[in-house]
Short mmCIF file of C-alpha atoms in Angstrom, two decimals:
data_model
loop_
_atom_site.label_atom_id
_atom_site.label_comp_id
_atom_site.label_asym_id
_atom_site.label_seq_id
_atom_site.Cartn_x
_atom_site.Cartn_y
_atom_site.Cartn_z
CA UNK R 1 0.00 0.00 0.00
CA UNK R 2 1.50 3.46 -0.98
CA UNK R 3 2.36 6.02 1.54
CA UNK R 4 -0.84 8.39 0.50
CA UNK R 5 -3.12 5.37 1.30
CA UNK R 6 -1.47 4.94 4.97
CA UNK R 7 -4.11 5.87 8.07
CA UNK R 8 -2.37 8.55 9.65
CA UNK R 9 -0.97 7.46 13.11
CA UNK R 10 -2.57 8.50 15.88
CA UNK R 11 0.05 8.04 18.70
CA UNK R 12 1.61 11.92 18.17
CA UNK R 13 2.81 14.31 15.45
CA UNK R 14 4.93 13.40 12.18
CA UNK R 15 5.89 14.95 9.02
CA UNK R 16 3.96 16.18 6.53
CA UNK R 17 4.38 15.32 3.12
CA UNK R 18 4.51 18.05 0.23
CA UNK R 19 1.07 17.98 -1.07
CA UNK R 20 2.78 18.91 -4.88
CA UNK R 21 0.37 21.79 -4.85
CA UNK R 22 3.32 24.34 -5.69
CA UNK R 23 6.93 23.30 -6.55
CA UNK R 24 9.46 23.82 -4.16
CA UNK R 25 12.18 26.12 -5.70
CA UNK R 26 13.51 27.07 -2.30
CA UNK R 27 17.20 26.90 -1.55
CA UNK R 28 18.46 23.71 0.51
CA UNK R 29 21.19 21.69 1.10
CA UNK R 30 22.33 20.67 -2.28
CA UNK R 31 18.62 22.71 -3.20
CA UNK R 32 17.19 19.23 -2.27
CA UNK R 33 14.22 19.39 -0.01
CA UNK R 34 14.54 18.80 3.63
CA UNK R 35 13.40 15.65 5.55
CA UNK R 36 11.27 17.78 7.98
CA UNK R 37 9.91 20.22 5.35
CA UNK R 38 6.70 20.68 6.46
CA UNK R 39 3.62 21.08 3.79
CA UNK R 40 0.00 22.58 3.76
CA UNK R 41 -2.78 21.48 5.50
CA UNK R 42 -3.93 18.97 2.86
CA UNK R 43 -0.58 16.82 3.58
CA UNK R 44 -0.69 13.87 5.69
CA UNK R 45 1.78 13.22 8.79
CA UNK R 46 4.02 10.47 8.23
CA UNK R 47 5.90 8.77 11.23
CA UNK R 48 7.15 5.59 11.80
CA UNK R 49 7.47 2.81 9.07
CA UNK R 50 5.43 5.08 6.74
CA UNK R 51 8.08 7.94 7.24
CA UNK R 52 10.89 5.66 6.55
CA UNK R 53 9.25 4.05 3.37
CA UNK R 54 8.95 7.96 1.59
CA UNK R 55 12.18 8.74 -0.24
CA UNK R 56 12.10 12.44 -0.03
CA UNK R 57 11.41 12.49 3.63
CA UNK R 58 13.59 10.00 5.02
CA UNK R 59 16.89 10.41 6.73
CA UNK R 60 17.88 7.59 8.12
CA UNK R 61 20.67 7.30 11.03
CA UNK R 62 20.56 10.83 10.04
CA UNK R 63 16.74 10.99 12.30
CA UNK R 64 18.37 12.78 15.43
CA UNK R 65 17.11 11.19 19.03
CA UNK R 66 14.41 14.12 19.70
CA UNK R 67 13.41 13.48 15.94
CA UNK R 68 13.35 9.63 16.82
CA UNK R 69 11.17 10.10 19.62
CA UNK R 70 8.12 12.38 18.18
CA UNK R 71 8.43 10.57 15.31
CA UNK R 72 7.55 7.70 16.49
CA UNK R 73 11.03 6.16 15.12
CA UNK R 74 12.44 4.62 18.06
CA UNK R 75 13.39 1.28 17.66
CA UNK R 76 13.22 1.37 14.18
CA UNK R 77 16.77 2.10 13.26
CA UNK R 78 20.13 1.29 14.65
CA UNK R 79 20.79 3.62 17.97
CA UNK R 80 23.58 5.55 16.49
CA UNK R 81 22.99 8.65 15.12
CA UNK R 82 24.88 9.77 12.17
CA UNK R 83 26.02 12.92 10.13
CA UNK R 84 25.08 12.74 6.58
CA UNK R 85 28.93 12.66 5.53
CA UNK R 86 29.14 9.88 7.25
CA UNK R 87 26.01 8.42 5.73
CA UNK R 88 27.60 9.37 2.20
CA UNK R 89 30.88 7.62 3.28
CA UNK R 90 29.03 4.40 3.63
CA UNK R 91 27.89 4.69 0.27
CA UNK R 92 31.18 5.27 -1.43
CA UNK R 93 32.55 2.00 0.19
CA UNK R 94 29.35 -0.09 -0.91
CA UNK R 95 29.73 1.42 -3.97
CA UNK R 96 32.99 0.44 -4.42
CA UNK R 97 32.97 -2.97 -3.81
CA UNK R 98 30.38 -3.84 -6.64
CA UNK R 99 32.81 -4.80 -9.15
CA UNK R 100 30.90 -3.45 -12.40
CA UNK R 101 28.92 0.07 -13.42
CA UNK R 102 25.93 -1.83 -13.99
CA UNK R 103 25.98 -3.09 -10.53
CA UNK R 104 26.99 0.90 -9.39
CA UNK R 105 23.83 1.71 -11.23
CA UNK R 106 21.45 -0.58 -10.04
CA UNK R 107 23.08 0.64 -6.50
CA UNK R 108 22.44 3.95 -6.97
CA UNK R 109 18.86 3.48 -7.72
CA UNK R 110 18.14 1.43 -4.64
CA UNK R 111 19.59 3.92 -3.02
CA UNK R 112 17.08 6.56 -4.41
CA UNK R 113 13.98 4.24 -3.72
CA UNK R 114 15.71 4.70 0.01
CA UNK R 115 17.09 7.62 0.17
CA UNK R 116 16.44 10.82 -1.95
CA UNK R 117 18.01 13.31 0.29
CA UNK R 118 21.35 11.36 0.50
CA UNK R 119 21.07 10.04 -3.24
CA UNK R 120 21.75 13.43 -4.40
CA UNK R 121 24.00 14.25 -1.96
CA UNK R 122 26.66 11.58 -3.39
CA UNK R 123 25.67 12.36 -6.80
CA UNK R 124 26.52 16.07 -6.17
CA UNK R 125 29.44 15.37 -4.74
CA UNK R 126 31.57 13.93 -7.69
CA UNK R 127 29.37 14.33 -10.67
CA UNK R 128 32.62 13.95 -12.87
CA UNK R 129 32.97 10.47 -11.47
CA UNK R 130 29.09 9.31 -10.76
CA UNK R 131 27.21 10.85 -13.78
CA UNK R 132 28.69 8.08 -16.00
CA UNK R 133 27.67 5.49 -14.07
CA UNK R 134 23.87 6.88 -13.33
CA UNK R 135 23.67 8.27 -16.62
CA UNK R 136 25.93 7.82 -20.22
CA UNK R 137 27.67 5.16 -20.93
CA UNK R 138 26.15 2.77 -18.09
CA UNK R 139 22.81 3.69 -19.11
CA UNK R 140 23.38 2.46 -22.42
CA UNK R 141 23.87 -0.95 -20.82
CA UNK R 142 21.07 -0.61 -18.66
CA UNK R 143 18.06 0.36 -21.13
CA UNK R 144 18.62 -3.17 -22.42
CA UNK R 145 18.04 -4.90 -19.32
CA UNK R 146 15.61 -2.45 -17.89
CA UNK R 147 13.17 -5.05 -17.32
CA UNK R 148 15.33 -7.27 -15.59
CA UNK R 149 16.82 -4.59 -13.12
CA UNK R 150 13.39 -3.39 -12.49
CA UNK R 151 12.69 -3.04 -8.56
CA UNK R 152 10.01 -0.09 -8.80
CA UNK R 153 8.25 1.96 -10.82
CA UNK R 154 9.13 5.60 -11.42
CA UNK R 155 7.33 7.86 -12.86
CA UNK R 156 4.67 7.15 -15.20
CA UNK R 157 3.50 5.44 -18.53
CA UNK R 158 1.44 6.13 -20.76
CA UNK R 159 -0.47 3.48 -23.27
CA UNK R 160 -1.77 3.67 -26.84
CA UNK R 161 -4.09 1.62 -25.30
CA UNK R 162 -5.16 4.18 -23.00
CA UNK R 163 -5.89 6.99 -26.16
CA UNK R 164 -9.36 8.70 -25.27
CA UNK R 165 -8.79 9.12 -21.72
CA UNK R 166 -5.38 10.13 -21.25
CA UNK R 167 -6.02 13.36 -19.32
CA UNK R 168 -7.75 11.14 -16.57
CA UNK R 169 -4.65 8.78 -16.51
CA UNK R 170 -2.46 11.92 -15.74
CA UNK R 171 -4.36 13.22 -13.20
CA UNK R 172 -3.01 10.33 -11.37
CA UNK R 173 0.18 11.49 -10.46
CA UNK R 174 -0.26 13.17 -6.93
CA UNK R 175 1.52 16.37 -7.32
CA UNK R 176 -0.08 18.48 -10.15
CA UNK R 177 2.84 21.59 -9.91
CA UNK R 178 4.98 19.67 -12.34
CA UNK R 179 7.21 21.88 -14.06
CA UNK R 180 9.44 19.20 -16.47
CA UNK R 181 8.03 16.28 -18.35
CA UNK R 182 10.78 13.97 -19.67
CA UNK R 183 8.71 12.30 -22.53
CA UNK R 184 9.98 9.10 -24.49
CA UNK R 185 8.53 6.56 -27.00
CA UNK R 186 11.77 4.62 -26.65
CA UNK R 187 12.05 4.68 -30.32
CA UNK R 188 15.59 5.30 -30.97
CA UNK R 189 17.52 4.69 -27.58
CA UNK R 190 21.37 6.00 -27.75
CA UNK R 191 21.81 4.63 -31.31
CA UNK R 192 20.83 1.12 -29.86
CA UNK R 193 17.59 1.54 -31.42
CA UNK R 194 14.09 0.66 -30.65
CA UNK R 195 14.08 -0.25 -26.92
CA UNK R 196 10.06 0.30 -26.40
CA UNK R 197 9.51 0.47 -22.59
CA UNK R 198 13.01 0.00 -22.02
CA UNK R 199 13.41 3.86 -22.89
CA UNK R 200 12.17 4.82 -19.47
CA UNK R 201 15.56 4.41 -17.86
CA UNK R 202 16.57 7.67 -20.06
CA UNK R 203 14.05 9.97 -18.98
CA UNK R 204 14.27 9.07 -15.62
CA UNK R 205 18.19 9.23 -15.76
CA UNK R 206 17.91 12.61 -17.49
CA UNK R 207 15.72 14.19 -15.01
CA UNK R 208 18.15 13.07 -12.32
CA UNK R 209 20.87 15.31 -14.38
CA UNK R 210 18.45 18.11 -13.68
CA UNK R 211 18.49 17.98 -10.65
CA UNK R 212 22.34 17.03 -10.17
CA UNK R 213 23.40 19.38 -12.26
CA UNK R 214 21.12 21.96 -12.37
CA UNK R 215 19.51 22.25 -8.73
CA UNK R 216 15.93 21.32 -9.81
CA UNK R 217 14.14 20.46 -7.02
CA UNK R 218 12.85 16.25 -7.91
CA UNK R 219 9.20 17.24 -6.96
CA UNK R 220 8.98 18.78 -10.15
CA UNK R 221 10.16 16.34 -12.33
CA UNK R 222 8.02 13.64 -14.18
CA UNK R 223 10.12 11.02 -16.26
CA UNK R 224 7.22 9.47 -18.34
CA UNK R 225 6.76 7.03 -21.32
CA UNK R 226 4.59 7.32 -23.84
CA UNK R 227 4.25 3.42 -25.09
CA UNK R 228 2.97 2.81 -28.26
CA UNK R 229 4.32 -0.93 -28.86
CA UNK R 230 7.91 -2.36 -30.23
CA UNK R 231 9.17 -3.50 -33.46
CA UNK R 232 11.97 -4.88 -31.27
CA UNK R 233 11.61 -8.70 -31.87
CA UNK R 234 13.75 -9.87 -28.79
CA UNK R 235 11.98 -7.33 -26.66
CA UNK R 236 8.65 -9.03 -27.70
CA UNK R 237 9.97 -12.42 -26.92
CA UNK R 238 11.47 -11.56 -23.70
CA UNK R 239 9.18 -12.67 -20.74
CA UNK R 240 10.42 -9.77 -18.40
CA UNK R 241 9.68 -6.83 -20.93
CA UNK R 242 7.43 -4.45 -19.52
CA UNK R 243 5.75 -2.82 -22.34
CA UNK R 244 3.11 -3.26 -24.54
CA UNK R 245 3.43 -6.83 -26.68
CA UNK R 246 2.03 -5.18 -30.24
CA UNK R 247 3.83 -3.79 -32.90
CA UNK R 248 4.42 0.09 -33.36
CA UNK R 249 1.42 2.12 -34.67
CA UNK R 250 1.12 4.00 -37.86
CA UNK R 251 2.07 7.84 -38.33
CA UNK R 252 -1.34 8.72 -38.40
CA UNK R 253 -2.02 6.42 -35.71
CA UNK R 254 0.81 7.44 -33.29
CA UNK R 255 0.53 11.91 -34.10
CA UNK R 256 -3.39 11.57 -32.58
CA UNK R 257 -2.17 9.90 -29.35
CA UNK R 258 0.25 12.22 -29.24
CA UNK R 259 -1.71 15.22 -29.91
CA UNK R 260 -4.34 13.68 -27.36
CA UNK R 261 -1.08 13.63 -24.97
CA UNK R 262 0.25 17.21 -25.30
CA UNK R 263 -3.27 18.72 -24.93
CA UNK R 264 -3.67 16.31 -21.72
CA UNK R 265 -0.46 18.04 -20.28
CA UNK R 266 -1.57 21.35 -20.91
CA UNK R 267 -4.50 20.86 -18.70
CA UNK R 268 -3.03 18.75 -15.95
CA UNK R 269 0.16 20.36 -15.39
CA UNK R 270 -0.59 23.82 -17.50
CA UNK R 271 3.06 25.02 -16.14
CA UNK R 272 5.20 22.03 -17.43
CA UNK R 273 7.71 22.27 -20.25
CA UNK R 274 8.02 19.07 -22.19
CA UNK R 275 11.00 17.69 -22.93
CA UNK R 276 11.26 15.26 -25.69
CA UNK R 277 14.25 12.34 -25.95
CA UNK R 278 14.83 9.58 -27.79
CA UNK R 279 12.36 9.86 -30.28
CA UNK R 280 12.60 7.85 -33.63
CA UNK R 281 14.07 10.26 -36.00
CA UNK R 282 11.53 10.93 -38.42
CA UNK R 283 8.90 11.44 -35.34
CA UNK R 284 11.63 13.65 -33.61
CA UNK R 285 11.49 16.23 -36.34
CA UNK R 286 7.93 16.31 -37.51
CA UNK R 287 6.48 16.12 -34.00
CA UNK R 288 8.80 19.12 -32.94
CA UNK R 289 7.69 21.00 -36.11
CA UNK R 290 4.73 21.05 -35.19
CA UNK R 291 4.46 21.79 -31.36
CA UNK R 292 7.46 24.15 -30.93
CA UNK R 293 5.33 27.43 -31.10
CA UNK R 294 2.48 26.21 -29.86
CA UNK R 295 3.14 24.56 -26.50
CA UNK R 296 6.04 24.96 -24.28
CA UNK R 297 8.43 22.20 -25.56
CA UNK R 298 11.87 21.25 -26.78
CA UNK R 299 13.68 18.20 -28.44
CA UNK R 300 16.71 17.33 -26.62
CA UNK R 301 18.20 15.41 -29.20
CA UNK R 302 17.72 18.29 -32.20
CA UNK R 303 17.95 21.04 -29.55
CA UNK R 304 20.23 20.41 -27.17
CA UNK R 305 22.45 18.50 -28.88
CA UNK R 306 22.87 21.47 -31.58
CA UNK R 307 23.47 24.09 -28.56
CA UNK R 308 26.02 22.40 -26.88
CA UNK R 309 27.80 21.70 -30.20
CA UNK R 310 27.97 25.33 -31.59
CA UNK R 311 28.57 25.98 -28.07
CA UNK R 312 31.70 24.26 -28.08
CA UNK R 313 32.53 25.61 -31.63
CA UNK R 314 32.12 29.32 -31.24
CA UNK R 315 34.28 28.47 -27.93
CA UNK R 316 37.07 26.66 -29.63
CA UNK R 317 37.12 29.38 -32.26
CA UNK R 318 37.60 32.01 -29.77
CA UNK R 319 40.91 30.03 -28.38
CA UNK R 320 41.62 30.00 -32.03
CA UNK R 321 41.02 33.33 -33.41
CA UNK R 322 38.92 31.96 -36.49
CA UNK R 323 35.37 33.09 -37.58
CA UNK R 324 32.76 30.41 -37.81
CA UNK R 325 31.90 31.52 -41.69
CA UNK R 326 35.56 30.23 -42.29
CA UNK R 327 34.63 26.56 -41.03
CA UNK R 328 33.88 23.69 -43.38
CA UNK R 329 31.80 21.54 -41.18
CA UNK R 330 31.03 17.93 -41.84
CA UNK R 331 28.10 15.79 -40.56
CA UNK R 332 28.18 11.74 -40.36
CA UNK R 333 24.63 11.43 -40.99
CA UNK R 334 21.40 13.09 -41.45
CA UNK R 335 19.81 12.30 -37.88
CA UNK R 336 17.86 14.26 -35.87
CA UNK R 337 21.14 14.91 -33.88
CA UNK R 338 23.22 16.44 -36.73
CA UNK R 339 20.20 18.47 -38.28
CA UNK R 340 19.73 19.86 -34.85
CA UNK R 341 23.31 20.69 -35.14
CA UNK R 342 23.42 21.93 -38.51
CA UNK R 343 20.14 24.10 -37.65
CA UNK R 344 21.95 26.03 -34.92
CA UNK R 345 24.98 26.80 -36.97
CA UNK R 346 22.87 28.18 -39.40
CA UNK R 347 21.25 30.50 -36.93
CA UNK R 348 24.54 31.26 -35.72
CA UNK R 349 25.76 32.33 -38.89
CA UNK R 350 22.55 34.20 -39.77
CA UNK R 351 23.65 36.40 -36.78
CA UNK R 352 26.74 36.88 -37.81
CA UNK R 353 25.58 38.54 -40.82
CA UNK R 354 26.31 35.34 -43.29
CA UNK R 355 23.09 35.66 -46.12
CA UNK R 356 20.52 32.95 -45.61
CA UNK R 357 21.42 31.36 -48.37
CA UNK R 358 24.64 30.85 -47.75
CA UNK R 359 24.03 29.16 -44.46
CA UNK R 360 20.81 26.99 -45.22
CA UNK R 361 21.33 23.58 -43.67
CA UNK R 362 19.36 20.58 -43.48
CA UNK R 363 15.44 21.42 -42.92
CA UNK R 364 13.18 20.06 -39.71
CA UNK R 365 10.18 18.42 -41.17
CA UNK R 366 10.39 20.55 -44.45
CA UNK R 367 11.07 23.93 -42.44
CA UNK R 368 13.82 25.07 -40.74
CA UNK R 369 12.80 26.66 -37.13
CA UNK R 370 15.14 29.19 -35.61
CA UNK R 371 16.33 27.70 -32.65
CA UNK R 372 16.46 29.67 -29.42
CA UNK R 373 15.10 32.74 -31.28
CA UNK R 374 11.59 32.37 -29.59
CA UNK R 375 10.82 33.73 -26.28
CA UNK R 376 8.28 33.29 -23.79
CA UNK R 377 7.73 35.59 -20.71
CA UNK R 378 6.93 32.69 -18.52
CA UNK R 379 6.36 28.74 -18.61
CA UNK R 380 2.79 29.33 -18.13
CA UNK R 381 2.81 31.16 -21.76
CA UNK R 382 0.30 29.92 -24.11
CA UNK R 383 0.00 32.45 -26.67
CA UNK R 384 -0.97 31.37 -29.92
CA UNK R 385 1.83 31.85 -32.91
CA UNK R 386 -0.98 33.79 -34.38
CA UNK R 387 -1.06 36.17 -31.57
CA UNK R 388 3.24 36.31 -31.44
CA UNK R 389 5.13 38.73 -34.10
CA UNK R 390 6.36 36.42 -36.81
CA UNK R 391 9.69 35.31 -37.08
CA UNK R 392 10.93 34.98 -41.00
CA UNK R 393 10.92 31.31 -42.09
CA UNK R 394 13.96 30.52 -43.49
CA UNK R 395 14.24 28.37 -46.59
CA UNK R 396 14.21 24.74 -46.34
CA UNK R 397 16.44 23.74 -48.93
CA UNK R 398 18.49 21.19 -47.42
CA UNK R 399 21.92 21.27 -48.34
CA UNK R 400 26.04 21.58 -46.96
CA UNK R 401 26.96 24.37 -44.74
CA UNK R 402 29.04 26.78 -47.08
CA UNK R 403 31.37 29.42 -45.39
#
């Protein structure tokens, strides 16, 4: 029985969960939320066992003894009481004696079910050193296996299956102030292809990045996947897959579940960005063509892939001295990664006074979309394109980057 199902305990006071009714931006240790954060009205105590089973209120040894005793905690856990460094020093030793990343992995994420407070306190500490084993290349080994590492669920997913009544499937998930979806069909998984519900290890492992790298508090997060079936053959003949055992739908098929998705976010969590990963590559680009100005969303894959990469370019260049009109750049392949890349090169060019012409690249679903030219006010925006001053739509003639 989940913690929200509990009776409350009569027997004294205890801590309040976060009801999710506003998202917690406020500035903590490691801006993770504190084990005795206390919530509004609506939230339910939590003491003893219950306490213990939550992730993002327990502490542990950490519980001090006056904590122990109103929380009804005594005799639940081992008499000492610890600091969180040493807490985190336990960790690194456990972690050190599993003799392969996949076993650090799994680790880790038992450690979350635990532990969420302490979780991201190692992961903060040495992201140089832990992000590859939570997230790329270990995850890459992981997505795989997903089904057979499996010890809980996280997050949610969403069915074909379920197209008609999606909206009332979201409005499961107990805290409606989400601000970040992390959305995946599992279609194209890290160039290992078409994992199906096997994908869900990225978007949960890319929301923890967030929140590593970025401070996000976790209560806003929502790693979810959208399964629409597998053309994955051994995926459909292994007993422990979790997904849906059908094939994948067609276009038409799969673009009105999604629209019936995107609309279902905007209701539910009307203040969430989505963030799409993974996608198969033709659904990547026409599915971002056609939300990007109308709902608060971004490809990682096209996007943030092509940011990071002209990023890295215009820094490089800088170190160098050259101009980025001088470049001859070459892509290996016509992904959604390199068009994302060649996009943003374009745009940089384009502001560097280089005619249009000169720096078309590859097109996104027949029309090439400024990247990072748009602007909204807020994440609650919703203005229609209509309603927005136009932005010049540059030509769509696919084609080398000429400097």
């Amino acid at each position: 029985m989940g913690t929200r199902e509990r009776k409350r305990d009569s027997s004294g006071p205890g801590i309040q969960q976060n009801s999710g009714k506003q998202c917690d931006f406020s500035q903590t240790e490691g801006n993770m939320p504190p084990a005795s954060r206390v919530a509004s009205d609506e939230s339910k105590p939590l003491r003893g066992l219950a306490l213990l089973g939550t992730p993002a209120m327990n502490k542990g040894t950490a519980f001090t003894e006056a904590e122990r005793a109103e929380l009804g905690l005594e005799g639940l856990l081992p008499p000492s009481v610890e600091i969180i460094e040493r807490q985190h020093e336990r960790v690194l030793q456990q972690l050190g004696q599993k003799s392969t990343n996949l076993g650090r992995y799994v680790y880790l994420l038992q450690l979350l079910d635990f532990n969420e407070r302490l979780f991201y306190r190692v992961l903060m500490s040495d992201p140089a050193r832990l992000l590859p084993i939570l997230y790329s290349p270990t995850v890459g080994e992981a997505c795989p296996k997903f089904g057979h590492i499996f010890r809980r669920p996280r997050g949610m997913y969403i069915t074909i299956k379920q197209k008609g009544r999606i909206r009332e499937v979201l409005s499961n998930w107990p805290r409606p102030d989400v601000r970040f979806i992390c959305v995946s069909t599992g279609g194209r998984i890290l160039g290992l292809g078409d994992l199906g519900a096997n994908g869900m290890a990225i978007a949960i492992g890319k929301l923890q990045l967030y929140t590593a790298c970025a401070g996000v508090p976790p209560n806003c997060l929502l790693p979810m996947l959208l399964d629409c079936g597998t053309d994955n053959r051994d995926l459909l003949g292994d007993p422990l897959y979790l997904g849906l055992r059908q094939p994948r739908p067609s276009t038409e098929e799969l673009d009105a579940f999604v629209e019936e998705y995107v609309q279902a976010v905007q209701e539910v969590f009307p203040r969430c960005c989505i963030h799409f990963e993974d996608w198969k590559g033709a659904d990547a680009l026409r599915l971002l063509a056609k939300y990007s100005d109308k709902v608060l969303c971004y490809n990682d894959d096209i996007q943030g892939t092509g940011s990071v990469v002209v990023a890295g370019l215009m820094n490089a260049l800088r170190i160098t001295g050259g101009r980025m009109r001088d470049q001859r750049v070459l892509f290996l392949g016509a992904g959604p990664a390199a068009l994302g890349v060649g996009e943003v090169i374009g745009v940089a060019l384009e502001r560097r006074g280089l005619g249009r012409g000169a720096a078309a690249v590859g097109g996104t679903a027949g029309r090439r979309h400024p990247i990072g030219t748009r602007q909204r006010s807020t994440a609650a925006s919703r203005t229609p394109a209509s309603q927005r001053s136009s932005t010049p739509t540059p030509p769509s003639t696919p084609g080398p980057l000429t400097a």
